[in-house]
mmCIF file of C-alpha atoms in Angstrom:
data_model
loop_
_atom_site.group_PDB
_atom_site.id
_atom_site.type_symbol
_atom_site.label_atom_id
_atom_site.label_comp_id
_atom_site.label_asym_id
_atom_site.label_seq_id
_atom_site.Cartn_x
_atom_site.Cartn_y
_atom_site.Cartn_z
ATOM 1 C CA UNK V 1 145.933 79.990 -3.882
ATOM 2 C CA UNK V 2 144.531 82.918 -1.896
ATOM 3 C CA UNK V 3 141.427 83.272 -4.046
ATOM 4 C CA UNK V 4 138.328 82.582 -1.941
ATOM 5 C CA UNK V 5 135.857 80.179 -3.544
ATOM 6 C CA UNK V 6 132.460 81.574 -4.516
ATOM 7 C CA UNK V 7 129.690 79.760 -2.612
ATOM 8 C CA UNK V 8 126.465 79.005 -4.471
ATOM 9 C CA UNK V 9 123.291 77.204 -3.325
ATOM 10 C CA UNK V 10 122.406 75.228 -6.432
ATOM 11 C CA UNK V 11 119.118 73.474 -5.674
ATOM 12 C CA UNK V 12 116.705 72.134 -3.080
ATOM 13 C CA UNK V 13 114.423 69.110 -2.911
ATOM 14 C CA UNK V 14 111.239 68.944 -0.838
ATOM 15 C CA UNK V 15 110.218 65.302 -0.355
ATOM 16 C CA UNK V 16 111.999 64.571 -3.683
ATOM 17 C CA UNK V 17 110.434 67.482 -5.582
ATOM 18 C CA UNK V 18 112.671 70.318 -6.711
ATOM 19 C CA UNK V 19 111.882 73.801 -5.431
ATOM 20 C CA UNK V 20 113.372 77.142 -6.456
ATOM 21 C CA UNK V 21 116.268 78.508 -4.440
ATOM 22 C CA UNK V 22 116.079 81.963 -5.998
ATOM 23 C CA UNK V 23 113.571 83.038 -3.314
ATOM 24 C CA UNK V 24 112.706 81.939 0.222
ATOM 25 C CA UNK V 25 111.392 78.388 0.371
ATOM 26 C CA UNK V 26 107.957 77.743 1.907
ATOM 27 C CA UNK V 27 107.675 74.081 2.878
ATOM 28 C CA UNK V 28 104.080 72.803 3.026
ATOM 29 C CA UNK V 29 102.786 71.356 6.298
ATOM 30 C CA UNK V 30 103.830 67.757 6.712
ATOM 31 C CA UNK V 31 107.094 68.008 4.696
ATOM 32 C CA UNK V 32 109.290 65.092 5.745
ATOM 33 C CA UNK V 33 112.623 65.684 3.983
ATOM 34 C CA UNK V 34 114.552 68.696 2.762
ATOM 35 C CA UNK V 35 117.737 68.341 0.707
ATOM 36 C CA UNK V 36 119.890 71.318 -0.214
ATOM 37 C CA UNK V 37 122.731 71.160 -2.793
ATOM 38 C CA UNK V 38 125.511 73.744 -2.780
ATOM 39 C CA UNK V 39 128.968 74.161 -4.295
ATOM 40 C CA UNK V 40 132.092 76.327 -4.181
ATOM 41 C CA UNK V 41 133.321 77.782 -7.492
ATOM 42 C CA UNK V 42 137.110 77.821 -7.840
ATOM 43 C CA UNK V 43 139.431 77.691 -10.873
ATOM 44 C CA UNK V 44 142.050 75.642 -9.140
ATOM 45 C CA UNK V 45 141.313 72.194 -7.647
ATOM 46 C CA UNK V 46 137.623 72.807 -6.846
ATOM 47 C CA UNK V 47 137.257 69.156 -5.872
ATOM 48 C CA UNK V 48 139.405 69.897 -2.814
ATOM 49 C CA UNK V 49 137.123 72.658 -1.491
ATOM 50 C CA UNK V 50 135.715 72.049 2.019
ATOM 51 C CA UNK V 51 132.412 73.293 3.445
ATOM 52 C CA UNK V 52 130.658 74.274 6.682
ATOM 53 C CA UNK V 53 126.886 74.646 6.869
ATOM 54 C CA UNK V 54 124.326 75.514 9.512
ATOM 55 C CA UNK V 55 120.540 75.851 9.693
ATOM 56 C CA UNK V 56 119.892 78.840 11.984
ATOM 57 C CA UNK V 57 117.033 78.053 14.328
ATOM 58 C CA UNK V 58 117.742 74.315 14.208
ATOM 59 C CA UNK V 59 121.514 73.595 14.342
ATOM 60 C CA UNK V 60 123.405 74.805 17.376
ATOM 61 C CA UNK V 61 126.861 74.694 15.734
ATOM 62 C CA UNK V 62 128.389 74.661 12.261
ATOM 63 C CA UNK V 63 128.475 71.213 10.634
ATOM 64 C CA UNK V 64 131.761 70.122 8.969
ATOM 65 C CA UNK V 65 130.825 68.673 5.562
ATOM 66 C CA UNK V 66 134.416 68.278 4.330
ATOM 67 C CA UNK V 67 134.020 68.233 0.505
ATOM 68 C CA UNK V 68 130.385 66.968 0.523
ATOM 69 C CA UNK V 69 128.006 69.303 -1.269
ATOM 70 C CA UNK V 70 124.595 68.189 0.046
ATOM 71 C CA UNK V 71 122.769 68.876 3.385
ATOM 72 C CA UNK V 72 119.823 66.739 4.540
ATOM 73 C CA UNK V 73 117.100 67.703 7.086
ATOM 74 C CA UNK V 74 114.027 65.700 8.137
ATOM 75 C CA UNK V 75 110.828 66.596 10.009
ATOM 76 C CA UNK V 76 111.630 70.240 10.663
ATOM 77 C CA UNK V 77 109.370 71.797 13.282
ATOM 78 C CA UNK V 78 107.159 74.677 12.073
ATOM 79 C CA UNK V 79 109.040 77.958 12.028
ATOM 80 C CA UNK V 80 111.422 80.254 10.159
ATOM 81 C CA UNK V 81 115.009 79.161 9.388
ATOM 82 C CA UNK V 82 118.041 80.389 7.475
ATOM 83 C CA UNK V 83 120.380 77.904 5.788
ATOM 84 C CA UNK V 84 123.954 79.189 5.677
ATOM 85 C CA UNK V 85 126.965 77.616 3.947
ATOM 86 C CA UNK V 86 130.583 78.750 3.610
ATOM 87 C CA UNK V 87 133.580 77.227 1.807
ATOM 88 C CA UNK V 88 137.379 77.122 1.870
ATOM 89 C CA UNK V 89 139.795 76.359 -0.979
ATOM 90 C CA UNK V 90 142.450 73.665 -0.822
ATOM 91 C CA UNK V 91 144.818 76.119 0.940
ATOM 92 C CA UNK V 92 142.294 76.743 3.757
ATOM 93 C CA UNK V 93 141.282 80.236 2.637
ATOM 94 C CA UNK V 94 137.629 80.603 3.837
ATOM 95 C CA UNK V 95 134.826 82.554 2.262
ATOM 96 C CA UNK V 96 133.078 83.419 5.556
ATOM 97 C CA UNK V 97 130.322 85.369 3.812
ATOM 98 C CA UNK V 98 129.165 82.258 1.992
ATOM 99 C CA UNK V 99 125.584 81.916 0.818
ATOM 100 C CA UNK V 100 122.222 81.888 2.628
ATOM 101 C CA UNK V 101 118.681 80.701 1.936
ATOM 102 C CA UNK V 102 115.574 81.516 4.005
ATOM 103 C CA UNK V 103 113.215 78.609 4.716
ATOM 104 C CA UNK V 104 109.723 78.612 6.252
ATOM 105 C CA UNK V 105 108.158 75.375 7.459
ATOM 106 C CA UNK V 106 104.371 75.918 7.374
ATOM 107 C CA UNK V 107 102.554 74.322 10.350
ATOM 108 C CA UNK V 108 99.416 72.197 10.302
ATOM 109 C CA UNK V 109 96.365 74.144 11.442
ATOM 110 C CA UNK V 110 96.463 72.415 14.809
ATOM 111 C CA UNK V 111 100.046 73.587 15.259
ATOM 112 C CA UNK V 112 99.199 77.274 14.853
ATOM 113 C CA UNK V 113 99.080 79.695 17.773
ATOM 114 C CA UNK V 114 95.485 80.704 17.132
ATOM 115 C CA UNK V 115 94.367 77.050 17.223
ATOM 116 C CA UNK V 116 96.208 76.435 20.526
ATOM 117 C CA UNK V 117 94.744 79.607 22.017
ATOM 118 C CA UNK V 118 91.258 78.588 20.874
ATOM 119 C CA UNK V 119 91.602 75.107 22.357
ATOM 120 C CA UNK V 120 92.958 76.511 25.635
ATOM 121 C CA UNK V 121 90.120 79.019 25.784
ATOM 122 C CA UNK V 122 87.519 76.329 25.190
ATOM 123 C CA UNK V 123 89.080 74.073 27.811
ATOM 124 C CA UNK V 124 89.207 76.988 30.251
ATOM 125 C CA UNK V 125 85.545 77.858 29.616
ATOM 126 C CA UNK V 126 84.548 74.212 29.963
ATOM 127 C CA UNK V 127 86.466 73.990 33.220
ATOM 128 C CA UNK V 128 84.747 77.127 34.489
ATOM 129 C CA UNK V 129 81.347 75.716 33.610
ATOM 130 C CA UNK V 130 82.092 72.428 35.359
ATOM 131 C CA UNK V 131 83.466 74.308 38.352
ATOM 132 C CA UNK V 132 80.428 76.615 38.473
ATOM 133 C CA UNK V 133 77.914 73.779 38.241
ATOM 134 C CA UNK V 134 79.733 71.722 40.863
ATOM 135 C CA UNK V 135 80.225 74.727 43.135
ATOM 136 C CA UNK V 136 76.555 75.609 42.841
ATOM 137 C CA UNK V 137 75.540 72.105 43.791
ATOM 138 C CA UNK V 138 77.916 72.067 46.744
ATOM 139 C CA UNK V 139 76.753 75.515 47.825
ATOM 140 C CA UNK V 140 73.117 74.420 47.867
ATOM 141 C CA UNK V 141 74.002 71.291 49.828
ATOM 142 C CA UNK V 142 76.146 73.281 52.271
ATOM 143 C CA UNK V 143 73.405 75.849 52.805
ATOM 144 C CA UNK V 144 70.916 73.117 53.643
ATOM 145 C CA UNK V 145 73.419 71.417 55.944
ATOM 146 C CA UNK V 146 74.394 74.691 57.585
ATOM 147 C CA UNK V 147 70.776 75.570 58.364
ATOM 148 C CA UNK V 148 70.279 72.143 59.868
ATOM 149 C CA UNK V 149 73.499 72.294 61.909
ATOM 150 C CA UNK V 150 72.849 75.843 63.139
ATOM 151 C CA UNK V 151 69.358 74.886 64.184
ATOM 152 C CA UNK V 152 70.573 71.873 66.137
ATOM 153 C CA UNK V 153 73.739 73.383 67.674
ATOM 154 C CA UNK V 154 72.598 76.878 68.662
ATOM 155 C CA UNK V 155 71.502 75.824 72.125
ATOM 156 C CA UNK V 156 74.528 73.574 72.611
ATOM 157 C CA UNK V 157 76.836 76.430 71.629
ATOM 158 C CA UNK V 158 75.299 78.785 74.159
ATOM 159 C CA UNK V 159 75.487 76.138 76.862
ATOM 160 C CA UNK V 160 79.111 75.406 75.942
ATOM 161 C CA UNK V 161 80.054 79.080 76.164
ATOM 162 C CA UNK V 162 78.370 79.360 79.533
ATOM 163 C CA UNK V 163 80.130 76.238 80.815
ATOM 164 C CA UNK V 164 83.478 77.499 79.534
ATOM 165 C CA UNK V 165 83.034 80.827 81.311
ATOM 166 C CA UNK V 166 82.108 79.022 84.494
ATOM 167 C CA UNK V 167 85.076 76.685 84.070
ATOM 168 C CA UNK V 168 87.506 79.567 83.602
ATOM 169 C CA UNK V 169 86.042 81.508 86.516
ATOM 170 C CA UNK V 170 86.206 78.414 88.734
ATOM 171 C CA UNK V 171 89.797 77.671 87.690
ATOM 172 C CA UNK V 172 90.812 81.256 88.394
ATOM 173 C CA UNK V 173 89.023 81.229 91.747
ATOM 174 C CA UNK V 174 90.670 77.922 92.699
ATOM 175 C CA UNK V 175 94.093 79.271 91.746
ATOM 176 C CA UNK V 176 93.565 82.422 93.786
ATOM 177 C CA UNK V 177 92.205 80.393 96.692
ATOM 178 C CA UNK V 178 95.219 78.066 96.617
ATOM 179 C CA UNK V 179 97.611 81.008 96.572
ATOM 180 C CA UNK V 180 95.746 82.737 99.383
ATOM 181 C CA UNK V 181 95.763 79.597 101.547
ATOM 182 C CA UNK V 182 99.470 79.119 100.819
ATOM 183 C CA UNK V 183 100.271 82.721 101.754
ATOM 184 C CA UNK V 184 98.087 82.673 104.851
ATOM 185 C CA UNK V 185 99.446 79.347 106.086
ATOM 186 C CA UNK V 186 103.072 80.145 105.327
ATOM 187 C CA UNK V 187 103.494 83.905 105.621
ATOM 188 C CA UNK V 188 100.707 85.032 107.954
ATOM 189 C CA UNK V 189 100.586 82.198 110.482
ATOM 190 C CA UNK V 190 104.310 82.412 111.240
ATOM 191 C CA UNK V 191 104.344 86.121 112.140
ATOM 192 C CA UNK V 192 101.115 85.724 114.141
ATOM 193 C CA UNK V 193 102.699 82.916 116.176
ATOM 194 C CA UNK V 194 105.727 85.135 116.778
ATOM 195 C CA UNK V 195 103.477 87.992 117.923
ATOM 196 C CA UNK V 196 101.627 85.615 120.212
ATOM 197 C CA UNK V 197 104.883 84.437 121.812
ATOM 198 C CA UNK V 198 106.067 88.031 122.302
ATOM 199 C CA UNK V 199 102.781 89.023 123.951
ATOM 200 C CA UNK V 200 102.947 86.009 126.286
ATOM 201 C CA UNK V 201 106.464 86.959 127.351
ATOM 202 C CA UNK V 202 105.298 90.518 128.013
ATOM 203 C CA UNK V 203 102.286 89.382 130.051
ATOM 204 C CA UNK V 204 104.309 86.941 132.140
ATOM 205 C CA UNK V 205 106.156 89.777 133.879
ATOM 206 C CA UNK V 206 109.381 87.755 133.815
ATOM 207 C CA UNK V 207 111.216 90.200 131.535
ATOM 208 C CA UNK V 208 113.379 93.136 132.575
ATOM 209 C CA UNK V 209 112.907 96.707 131.365
ATOM 210 C CA UNK V 210 115.699 96.302 128.803
ATOM 211 C CA UNK V 211 114.155 93.064 127.592
ATOM 212 C CA UNK V 212 110.744 94.704 127.546
ATOM 213 C CA UNK V 213 112.049 97.533 125.343
ATOM 214 C CA UNK V 214 113.601 94.994 122.972
ATOM 215 C CA UNK V 215 110.354 93.002 122.905
ATOM 216 C CA UNK V 216 108.367 96.177 122.231
ATOM 217 C CA UNK V 217 110.678 97.108 119.360
ATOM 218 C CA UNK V 218 110.365 93.608 117.926
ATOM 219 C CA UNK V 219 106.586 93.765 118.370
ATOM 220 C CA UNK V 220 106.462 97.041 116.407
ATOM 221 C CA UNK V 221 108.546 95.555 113.615
ATOM 222 C CA UNK V 222 106.362 92.468 113.427
ATOM 223 C CA UNK V 223 103.212 94.597 113.384
ATOM 224 C CA UNK V 224 104.606 96.768 110.587
ATOM 225 C CA UNK V 225 105.546 93.683 108.573
ATOM 226 C CA UNK V 226 102.083 92.206 109.087
ATOM 227 C CA UNK V 227 100.463 95.475 108.011
ATOM 228 C CA UNK V 228 102.563 95.622 104.853
ATOM 229 C CA UNK V 229 101.769 91.968 104.117
ATOM 230 C CA UNK V 230 98.028 92.415 104.600
ATOM 231 C CA UNK V 231 97.958 95.540 102.415
ATOM 232 C CA UNK V 232 99.648 93.659 99.584
ATOM 233 C CA UNK V 233 97.400 90.655 100.150
ATOM 234 C CA UNK V 234 94.243 92.769 99.935
ATOM 235 C CA UNK V 235 95.431 94.641 96.825
ATOM 236 C CA UNK V 236 96.468 91.422 95.085
ATOM 237 C CA UNK V 237 93.202 89.631 95.956
ATOM 238 C CA UNK V 238 91.183 92.594 94.688
ATOM 239 C CA UNK V 239 93.153 92.777 91.426
ATOM 240 C CA UNK V 240 92.738 89.037 90.803
ATOM 241 C CA UNK V 241 89.058 88.768 91.652
ATOM 242 C CA UNK V 242 87.574 92.083 90.561
ATOM 243 C CA UNK V 243 90.245 93.803 88.473
ATOM 244 C CA UNK V 244 91.577 97.258 89.151
ATOM 245 C CA UNK V 245 90.688 100.500 87.419
ATOM 246 C CA UNK V 246 93.762 102.434 86.300
ATOM 247 C CA UNK V 247 93.468 106.182 86.879
ATOM 248 C CA UNK V 248 96.275 107.623 84.761
ATOM 249 C CA UNK V 249 97.259 111.250 85.166
ATOM 250 C CA UNK V 250 100.258 113.528 84.774
ATOM 251 C CA UNK V 251 102.256 113.236 88.022
ATOM 252 C CA UNK V 252 105.535 114.486 89.436
ATOM 253 C CA UNK V 253 107.646 111.346 89.859
ATOM 254 C CA UNK V 254 110.108 113.103 92.179
ATOM 255 C CA UNK V 255 107.298 113.666 94.690
ATOM 256 C CA UNK V 256 106.375 109.966 94.565
ATOM 257 C CA UNK V 257 109.984 108.952 95.151
ATOM 258 C CA UNK V 258 110.434 111.394 98.072
ATOM 259 C CA UNK V 259 107.208 110.205 99.701
ATOM 260 C CA UNK V 260 108.236 106.547 99.397
ATOM 261 C CA UNK V 261 111.700 107.231 100.819
ATOM 262 C CA UNK V 262 110.220 109.164 103.753
ATOM 263 C CA UNK V 263 107.784 106.324 104.485
ATOM 264 C CA UNK V 264 110.517 103.669 104.654
ATOM 265 C CA UNK V 265 113.294 105.823 106.068
ATOM 266 C CA UNK V 266 112.738 104.545 109.610
ATOM 267 C CA UNK V 267 112.891 100.894 108.492
ATOM 268 C CA UNK V 268 116.166 101.603 106.719
ATOM 269 C CA UNK V 269 117.501 103.507 109.731
ATOM 270 C CA UNK V 270 116.801 100.556 112.027
ATOM 271 C CA UNK V 271 119.030 98.361 109.820
ATOM 272 C CA UNK V 272 121.593 101.179 109.473
ATOM 273 C CA UNK V 273 120.990 101.366 105.714
ATOM 274 C CA UNK V 274 121.410 104.641 103.824
ATOM 275 C CA UNK V 275 118.590 105.651 101.446
ATOM 276 C CA UNK V 276 119.910 107.953 98.724
ATOM 277 C CA UNK V 277 117.563 109.990 96.568
ATOM 278 C CA UNK V 278 119.560 110.526 93.372
ATOM 279 C CA UNK V 279 116.634 112.009 91.403
ATOM 280 C CA UNK V 280 118.455 115.136 90.252
ATOM 281 C CA UNK V 281 116.195 116.042 87.316
ATOM 282 C CA UNK V 282 112.494 116.753 87.771
ATOM 283 C CA UNK V 283 110.556 114.131 85.797
ATOM 284 C CA UNK V 284 106.868 113.722 85.015
ATOM 285 C CA UNK V 285 105.085 110.505 84.186
ATOM 286 C CA UNK V 286 101.637 109.563 82.925
ATOM 287 C CA UNK V 287 100.482 106.833 85.298
ATOM 288 C CA UNK V 288 98.256 105.933 88.244
ATOM 289 C CA UNK V 289 99.830 107.691 91.242
ATOM 290 C CA UNK V 290 98.589 105.177 93.853
ATOM 291 C CA UNK V 291 99.828 102.210 91.835
ATOM 292 C CA UNK V 292 103.180 103.902 91.373
ATOM 293 C CA UNK V 293 103.444 104.387 95.142
ATOM 294 C CA UNK V 294 102.732 100.683 95.701
ATOM 295 C CA UNK V 295 105.395 99.699 93.123
ATOM 296 C CA UNK V 296 108.050 101.991 94.602
ATOM 297 C CA UNK V 297 107.344 101.063 98.230
ATOM 298 C CA UNK V 298 107.399 97.337 97.527
ATOM 299 C CA UNK V 299 110.677 97.521 95.613
ATOM 300 C CA UNK V 300 112.205 99.753 98.311
ATOM 301 C CA UNK V 301 110.964 97.447 101.059
ATOM 302 C CA UNK V 302 112.524 94.441 99.271
ATOM 303 C CA UNK V 303 115.800 96.320 98.854
ATOM 304 C CA UNK V 304 115.883 97.073 102.601
ATOM 305 C CA UNK V 305 114.950 93.489 103.375
ATOM 306 C CA UNK V 306 117.861 92.016 101.401
ATOM 307 C CA UNK V 307 120.560 94.566 102.243
ATOM 308 C CA UNK V 308 122.966 94.109 105.147
ATOM 309 C CA UNK V 309 123.636 96.776 107.771
ATOM 310 C CA UNK V 310 125.699 99.743 106.546
ATOM 311 C CA UNK V 311 124.392 99.103 103.036
ATOM 312 C CA UNK V 312 123.254 101.718 100.530
ATOM 313 C CA UNK V 313 120.049 101.917 98.477
ATOM 314 C CA UNK V 314 119.878 104.467 95.654
ATOM 315 C CA UNK V 315 116.780 105.715 93.834
ATOM 316 C CA UNK V 316 117.211 107.480 90.494
ATOM 317 C CA UNK V 317 115.120 108.750 87.573
ATOM 318 C CA UNK V 318 116.318 108.799 83.954
ATOM 319 C CA UNK V 319 114.401 110.615 81.235
ATOM 320 C CA UNK V 320 114.209 108.800 77.886
ATOM 321 C CA UNK V 321 112.513 109.794 74.631
ATOM 322 C CA UNK V 322 109.038 108.400 75.370
ATOM 323 C CA UNK V 323 109.274 107.171 78.962
ATOM 324 C CA UNK V 324 110.888 107.636 82.354
ATOM 325 C CA UNK V 325 113.115 104.885 83.744
ATOM 326 C CA UNK V 326 113.050 104.419 87.533
ATOM 327 C CA UNK V 327 115.909 102.560 89.213
ATOM 328 C CA UNK V 328 116.064 101.164 92.774
ATOM 329 C CA UNK V 329 119.585 99.844 93.317
ATOM 330 C CA UNK V 330 121.090 98.208 96.406
ATOM 331 C CA UNK V 331 124.418 96.638 97.348
ATOM 332 C CA UNK V 332 122.763 93.760 99.179
ATOM 333 C CA UNK V 333 122.984 89.998 98.847
ATOM 334 C CA UNK V 334 121.952 89.860 95.170
ATOM 335 C CA UNK V 335 120.557 86.746 93.539
ATOM 336 C CA UNK V 336 121.601 84.143 90.979
ATOM 337 C CA UNK V 337 119.988 83.498 87.596
ATOM 338 C CA UNK V 338 117.757 80.699 88.932
ATOM 339 C CA UNK V 339 116.259 82.903 91.639
ATOM 340 C CA UNK V 340 115.753 85.722 89.126
ATOM 341 C CA UNK V 341 113.907 83.358 86.801
ATOM 342 C CA UNK V 342 111.672 82.154 89.663
ATOM 343 C CA UNK V 343 110.954 85.754 90.605
ATOM 344 C CA UNK V 344 109.541 86.544 87.154
ATOM 345 C CA UNK V 345 107.600 83.270 86.822
ATOM 346 C CA UNK V 346 103.931 84.011 87.591
ATOM 347 C CA UNK V 347 103.193 80.321 88.107
ATOM 348 C CA UNK V 348 105.597 80.060 91.046
ATOM 349 C CA UNK V 349 105.105 81.412 94.559
ATOM 350 C CA UNK V 350 108.602 82.425 95.554
ATOM 351 C CA UNK V 351 109.630 83.967 98.889
ATOM 352 C CA UNK V 352 112.655 84.007 101.173
ATOM 353 C CA UNK V 353 113.719 85.647 104.424
ATOM 354 C CA UNK V 354 115.719 88.869 104.551
ATOM 355 C CA UNK V 355 119.144 89.570 106.004
ATOM 356 C CA UNK V 356 117.581 90.253 109.428
ATOM 357 C CA UNK V 357 115.282 87.225 109.152
ATOM 358 C CA UNK V 358 112.418 89.397 107.856
ATOM 359 C CA UNK V 359 109.486 87.443 106.483
ATOM 360 C CA UNK V 360 107.807 88.075 103.157
ATOM 361 C CA UNK V 361 105.002 86.774 100.985
ATOM 362 C CA UNK V 362 106.295 87.368 97.502
ATOM 363 C CA UNK V 363 103.114 89.339 96.760
ATOM 364 C CA UNK V 364 104.853 92.707 96.724
ATOM 365 C CA UNK V 365 106.815 91.961 93.586
ATOM 366 C CA UNK V 366 103.815 90.263 91.939
ATOM 367 C CA UNK V 367 101.804 93.428 92.532
ATOM 368 C CA UNK V 368 104.645 95.589 91.240
ATOM 369 C CA UNK V 369 104.925 93.601 87.999
ATOM 370 C CA UNK V 370 101.153 93.729 87.447
ATOM 371 C CA UNK V 371 100.879 97.462 88.192
ATOM 372 C CA UNK V 372 103.825 98.329 85.933
ATOM 373 C CA UNK V 373 102.184 96.420 83.080
ATOM 374 C CA UNK V 374 98.787 98.065 83.687
ATOM 375 C CA UNK V 375 100.455 101.461 83.381
ATOM 376 C CA UNK V 376 102.079 100.608 80.054
ATOM 377 C CA UNK V 377 105.625 100.041 81.328
ATOM 378 C CA UNK V 378 108.234 97.292 81.583
ATOM 379 C CA UNK V 379 110.135 95.952 84.587
ATOM 380 C CA UNK V 380 113.419 94.055 84.672
ATOM 381 C CA UNK V 381 116.229 93.146 87.039
ATOM 382 C CA UNK V 382 120.021 93.236 87.037
ATOM 383 C CA UNK V 383 121.568 91.307 89.936
ATOM 384 C CA UNK V 384 124.878 89.728 90.952
ATOM 385 C CA UNK V 385 125.282 87.495 94.013
ATOM 386 C CA UNK V 386 127.020 89.318 96.914
ATOM 387 C CA UNK V 387 127.101 92.562 94.905
ATOM 388 C CA UNK V 388 123.484 93.659 94.915
ATOM 389 C CA UNK V 389 120.404 94.122 92.745
ATOM 390 C CA UNK V 390 119.063 96.863 90.519
ATOM 391 C CA UNK V 391 115.322 96.800 89.808
ATOM 392 C CA UNK V 392 114.363 99.020 86.877
ATOM 393 C CA UNK V 393 110.909 99.849 85.549
ATOM 394 C CA UNK V 394 109.444 102.388 83.163
ATOM 395 C CA UNK V 395 106.360 104.577 82.979
ATOM 396 C CA UNK V 396 105.152 106.629 79.987
ATOM 397 C CA UNK V 397 106.484 110.169 79.960
ATOM 398 C CA UNK V 398 104.055 112.828 81.237
ATOM 399 C CA UNK V 399 103.869 116.618 81.221
ATOM 400 C CA UNK V 400 104.103 119.375 83.772
ATOM 401 C CA UNK V 401 100.775 120.624 85.046
ATOM 402 C CA UNK V 402 101.187 123.909 83.184
ATOM 403 C CA UNK V 403 101.936 122.030 79.939
ATOM 404 C CA UNK V 404 98.968 119.678 79.939
ATOM 405 C CA UNK V 405 96.614 122.421 81.119
ATOM 406 C CA UNK V 406 97.794 124.525 78.179
ATOM 407 C CA UNK V 407 97.142 121.571 75.822
ATOM 408 C CA UNK V 408 93.638 121.081 77.266
ATOM 409 C CA UNK V 409 92.827 124.761 76.823
#
């Protein structure tokens, strides 16, 4: 039998009372039970028809009713539903179109959206009122307390600020004093004792002319080292105690490099070290010229100090987009990672003797780091033990004199 059965929804009961199925059903609020009767019309073995039904909006899947012809639902939530039923004859030929009935479960007034919105609004307003009243009370109390506290603590606050400034100034002064005493006792006393011994040998008259010339040369070297040390010591003390004013201007960096090389050329010559000026391109920076000279001379002096005889020190300038990179590279003794870390640690006072037993204070590099930072640059180090070191630092890019004069005009 390939004839599909005709599906008909026959009747519906709402809490035992029959309702019409010829139009959508509106279930009153509080309806407990809903019963729907349906059937499948077929001229051959209708008792063997099977059914599937589903209440859209309530059932997730189709319910197999076999040959039962009644569907029961209880306590439907408020909302709109569609009851659908389809049937198959005894040969399994389905009428997928089936029949449908729209159902509306009317909510109680307290289940309606407007009621929920009203209640939420009232609760929100009540909460705001409680919050406002409580906040007002707390505000009044806080204002009274604040006036009282401010009145009582104003003098203490001023005294505390004054004491803190004095404490910081004293701590800074003590730190500087400790560093100065350490430098003077370790790095100044030793060279002075050496100078004293040299002078005594000279005055004794027990030295030959050749020995006298050697002593004189040594005396000159010691004096130069002491002068360099004292210059760094004075600059560092001044920067720590009083601060330094940075006078930035557009400067020719090649001139600074040439001047620094010329100043230390004799020291390099005495150790048979070659100073190479590899600044092939003319570069201009915007920095304090005197500070830049101090940075370059200190880094050059350190390179000479830690380079063996017949070594090479190279100075170069590289122009970047916004800054100029200055490199002072040597093929000296180099340093390991631990020494490099100590060198950049401001809390440590690190110094060591050079390849010719030259003394140092460690202040030169401290000054260099501080001056580079004051001029808006960075400084870093690349070093390998027994291969050498390369100190690099940057300064902001400047302009030629003709360029910045044109901009000013």
